[in-house]
């Protein structure tokens, strides 16, 4: 995200952009104050970074992964004596 933001927004210092991306990913609420000066594409990168940080990469991976149905089990066969 920092690389994309650096390409999209070359007018801001890279250290400020890095701080914004880390703050967005960790959902810490901190800012260097450059968010309002970003273009639409830059804001989209920040929104995506915030979403991935909130949902979590592992949770997103499991949600998008293909479900594998496993039938590696057998039901026990037995007779019960009642009475």
XYZ file of N, CA, C and O in Angstrom:
332
model
N 0.824 -1.184 0.000
C 0.000 0.000 0.000
C 0.871 1.251 0.000
O 0.502 2.238 -0.629
N 1.991 1.183 0.698
C 2.888 2.345 0.719
C 3.466 2.599 -0.668
O 3.557 3.748 -1.108
N 3.820 1.519 -1.355
C 4.361 1.654 -2.711
C 3.328 2.276 -3.643
O 3.638 3.187 -4.412
N 2.091 1.793 -3.574
C 1.032 2.337 -4.426
C 0.769 3.797 -4.091
O 0.597 4.637 -4.986
N 0.750 4.126 -2.820
C 0.501 5.510 -2.417
C 1.642 6.423 -2.836
O 1.410 7.579 -3.213
N 2.868 5.926 -2.817
C 4.017 6.722 -3.251
C 3.939 7.016 -4.747
O 4.282 8.110 -5.184
N 3.477 6.052 -5.521
C 3.337 6.268 -6.960
C 2.180 7.207 -7.259
O 2.291 8.109 -8.094
N 1.059 7.020 -6.572
C -0.130 7.825 -6.834
C 0.030 9.255 -6.327
O -0.402 10.210 -6.973
N 0.660 9.405 -5.168
C 0.793 10.716 -4.520
C 2.268 11.092 -4.328
O 2.795 11.006 -3.228
N 2.964 11.516 -5.393
C 4.397 11.817 -5.245
C 4.677 13.126 -4.499
O 5.814 13.376 -4.111
N 3.667 13.959 -4.272
C 3.904 15.260 -3.626
C 4.115 15.157 -2.112
O 4.603 16.092 -1.503
N 3.761 14.024 -1.520
C 3.930 13.861 -0.079
C 5.209 13.085 0.214
O 5.596 12.191 -0.539
N 5.864 13.376 1.339
C 7.065 12.613 1.713
C 6.712 11.150 1.981
O 5.653 10.839 2.519
N 7.601 10.260 1.608
C 7.345 8.827 1.737
C 7.167 8.416 3.203
O 6.363 7.546 3.513
N 7.892 9.056 4.104
C 7.769 8.716 5.514
C 6.371 9.039 6.043
O 5.808 8.286 6.829
N 5.796 10.143 5.576
C 4.434 10.496 5.978
C 3.433 9.494 5.402
O 2.472 9.104 6.088
N 3.658 9.085 4.164
C 2.769 8.101 3.544
C 2.876 6.750 4.261
O 1.874 6.073 4.480
N 4.093 6.364 4.630
C 4.295 5.118 5.372
C 3.565 5.165 6.710
O 2.909 4.202 7.106
N 3.654 6.290 7.391
C 2.966 6.441 8.668
C 1.458 6.312 8.482
O 0.774 5.649 9.270
N 0.920 6.937 7.441
C -0.521 6.865 7.169
C -0.956 5.432 6.889
O -2.002 4.991 7.365
N -0.167 4.707 6.102
C -0.524 3.328 5.754
C -0.476 2.424 6.977
O -1.391 1.622 7.200
N 0.557 2.549 7.795
C 0.654 1.727 9.000
C -0.481 2.072 9.962
O -1.098 1.179 10.554
N -0.791 3.347 10.109
C -1.886 3.754 10.988
C -3.224 3.238 10.464
O -4.094 2.840 11.245
N -3.395 3.223 9.146
C -4.641 2.715 8.565
C -4.747 1.210 8.752
O -5.820 0.696 9.087
N -3.661 0.494 8.552
C -3.698 -0.963 8.668
C -3.929 -1.414 10.105
O -4.642 -2.378 10.354
N -3.334 -0.714 11.058
C -3.498 -1.086 12.456
C -4.752 -0.483 13.064
O -5.059 -0.763 14.223
N -5.481 0.314 12.319
C -6.690 1.019 12.762
C -6.443 1.728 14.093
O -7.263 1.670 15.002
N -5.318 2.421 14.152
C -4.950 3.136 15.374
C -5.584 4.501 15.499
O -5.698 5.049 16.585
N -5.994 5.075 14.387
C -6.632 6.380 14.425
C -5.654 7.541 14.334
O -6.060 8.699 14.433
N -4.386 7.264 14.137
C -3.394 8.335 14.016
C -3.309 8.827 12.582
O -3.646 8.117 11.647
N -2.825 10.067 12.402
C -2.693 10.622 11.062
C -1.646 11.727 11.069
O -1.462 12.412 12.077
N -0.989 11.874 9.939
C -0.048 12.980 9.752
C -0.762 14.175 9.127
O -0.160 15.203 8.899
N -2.031 14.025 8.805
C -2.812 15.119 8.256
C -2.806 15.195 6.741
O -3.250 16.188 6.182
N -2.316 14.162 6.069
C -2.277 14.230 4.608
C -3.461 13.518 3.964
O -3.638 13.597 2.760
N -4.296 12.867 4.753
C -5.384 12.075 4.191
C -6.353 12.945 3.408
O -6.819 12.553 2.340
N -6.679 14.112 3.912
C -7.622 14.974 3.199
C -7.033 15.535 1.908
O -7.783 15.947 1.024
N -5.723 15.507 1.749
C -5.089 15.996 0.539
C -4.865 14.929 -0.523
O -4.335 15.218 -1.595
N -5.273 13.697 -0.245
C -5.082 12.605 -1.196
C -6.090 12.692 -2.332
O -7.211 13.182 -2.156
N -5.706 12.170 -3.475
C -6.625 12.076 -4.603
C -7.608 10.941 -4.351
O -7.507 10.218 -3.362
N -8.553 10.777 -5.268
C -9.541 9.707 -5.117
C -8.868 8.340 -5.101
O -9.230 7.468 -4.304
N -7.882 8.134 -5.968
C -7.170 6.852 -5.993
C -6.395 6.634 -4.699
O -6.361 5.525 -4.161
N -5.784 7.671 -4.177
C -5.061 7.565 -2.915
C -5.988 7.245 -1.758
O -5.655 6.451 -0.876
N -7.161 7.860 -1.751
C -8.136 7.570 -0.705
C -8.645 6.134 -0.819
O -8.893 5.471 0.189
N -8.785 5.644 -2.047
C -9.210 4.262 -2.238
C -8.174 3.290 -1.683
O -8.523 2.296 -1.052
N -6.901 3.583 -1.894
C -5.834 2.744 -1.336
C -5.916 2.749 0.189
O -5.792 1.702 0.833
N -6.165 3.904 0.765
C -6.276 3.999 2.221
C -7.504 3.250 2.738
O -7.440 2.572 3.763
N -8.615 3.348 2.020
C -9.834 2.641 2.415
C -9.602 1.140 2.377
O -9.985 0.410 3.297
N -8.973 0.663 1.321
C -8.679 -0.763 1.196
C -7.736 -1.224 2.306
O -7.918 -2.291 2.893
N -6.750 -0.400 2.627
C -5.809 -0.730 3.702
C -6.526 -0.789 5.045
O -6.282 -1.696 5.852
N -7.430 0.154 5.294
C -8.191 0.136 6.545
C -9.075 -1.102 6.631
O -9.199 -1.719 7.689
N -9.700 -1.457 5.517
C -10.566 -2.631 5.512
C -9.774 -3.903 5.785
O -10.169 -4.732 6.597
N -8.639 -4.044 5.101
C -7.802 -5.231 5.320
C -7.266 -5.276 6.744
O -7.144 -6.353 7.330
N -6.949 -4.138 7.305
C -6.475 -4.097 8.681
C -7.563 -4.452 9.675
O -7.307 -5.097 10.693
N -8.778 -4.038 9.381
C -9.886 -4.314 10.302
C -10.319 -5.781 10.231
O -10.536 -6.421 11.255
N -10.479 -6.277 9.019
C -10.921 -7.658 8.856
C -9.811 -8.624 9.220
O -10.053 -9.661 9.827
N -8.619 -8.280 8.854
C -7.486 -9.163 9.134
C -7.192 -10.011 7.908
O -8.102 -10.513 7.251
N -5.936 -10.152 7.614
C -5.539 -10.885 6.416
C -5.910 -12.360 6.518
O -6.381 -12.953 5.559
N -5.737 -12.966 7.665
C -6.035 -14.380 7.811
C -7.536 -14.636 7.707
O -7.962 -15.587 7.051
N -8.325 -13.775 8.317
C -9.783 -13.926 8.225
C -10.257 -13.765 6.785
O -11.128 -14.503 6.324
N -9.692 -12.797 6.087
C -10.062 -12.578 4.688
C -9.650 -13.766 3.832
O -10.403 -14.206 2.963
N -8.496 -14.340 4.099
C -8.041 -15.505 3.348
C -8.991 -16.681 3.549
O -9.370 -17.357 2.598
N -9.373 -16.951 4.800
C -10.280 -18.066 5.068
C -11.664 -17.835 4.481
O -12.335 -18.777 4.065
N -12.106 -16.597 4.441
C -13.420 -16.302 3.871
C -13.426 -16.505 2.360
O -14.440 -16.919 1.787
N -12.304 -16.228 1.714
C -12.229 -16.328 0.257
C -11.788 -17.714 -0.216
O -11.931 -18.037 -1.380
N -11.249 -18.519 0.678
C -10.733 -19.836 0.294
C -11.869 -20.773 -0.087
O -12.992 -20.677 0.416
N -11.553 -21.682 -0.973
C -12.529 -22.673 -1.410
C -12.722 -23.689 -0.294
O -11.764 -24.195 0.282
N -13.949 -23.990 -0.028
C -14.262 -24.963 1.018
C -14.022 -26.377 0.488
O -14.461 -26.726 -0.592
N -13.346 -27.186 1.257
C -13.084 -28.569 0.895
C -13.953 -29.448 1.788
O -13.854 -29.388 3.010
N -14.795 -30.225 1.156
C -15.654 -31.119 1.912
C -14.924 -32.440 2.083
O -14.581 -33.103 1.114
N -14.674 -32.781 3.315
C -13.924 -33.986 3.617
C -14.868 -35.053 4.143
O -15.700 -34.794 5.011
N -14.734 -36.243 3.597
C -15.526 -37.373 4.085
C -14.591 -38.484 4.561
O -14.768 -39.645 4.235
N -13.595 -38.098 5.311
C -12.626 -39.064 5.832
C -13.073 -39.635 7.167
O -12.261 -39.941 8.020
N -14.357 -39.780 7.365
C -14.864 -40.335 8.607
C -15.926 -41.387 8.298
O -16.510 -41.409 7.228
N -16.146 -42.250 9.263
C -17.169 -43.286 9.139
C -17.992 -43.289 10.408
O -17.459 -43.106 11.501
N -19.276 -43.505 10.248
C -20.136 -43.631 11.405
C -19.965 -45.029 11.999
O -19.840 -46.008 11.262
N -19.982 -45.129 13.314
C -19.828 -46.461 13.917
C -21.065 -47.308 13.689
O -22.196 -46.820 13.685
N -20.854 -48.576 13.478
C -21.958 -49.529 13.285
C -21.957 -50.461 14.490
O -20.982 -51.174 14.738
N -23.027 -50.449 15.213
C -23.133 -51.290 16.396
C -24.612 -51.603 16.670
O -25.494 -50.938 16.173
N -24.806 -52.603 17.455
C -26.165 -52.976 17.857
C -26.301 -52.723 19.346
O -25.398 -53.057 20.135
N -27.403 -52.143 19.741
C -27.674 -51.884 21.149
C -28.694 -52.894 21.650
O -29.668 -53.181 20.980
N -28.446 -53.406 22.838
C -29.406 -54.318 23.483
C -30.225 -53.470 24.455
O -29.675 -52.879 25.369
N -31.503 -53.397 24.200
C -32.378 -52.607 25.040
C -33.279 -53.547 25.852
O -33.939 -54.410 25.287
N -33.344 -53.369 27.129
C -34.296 -54.116 27.921
C -33.717 -54.937 28.939
O -33.272 -55.716 29.454
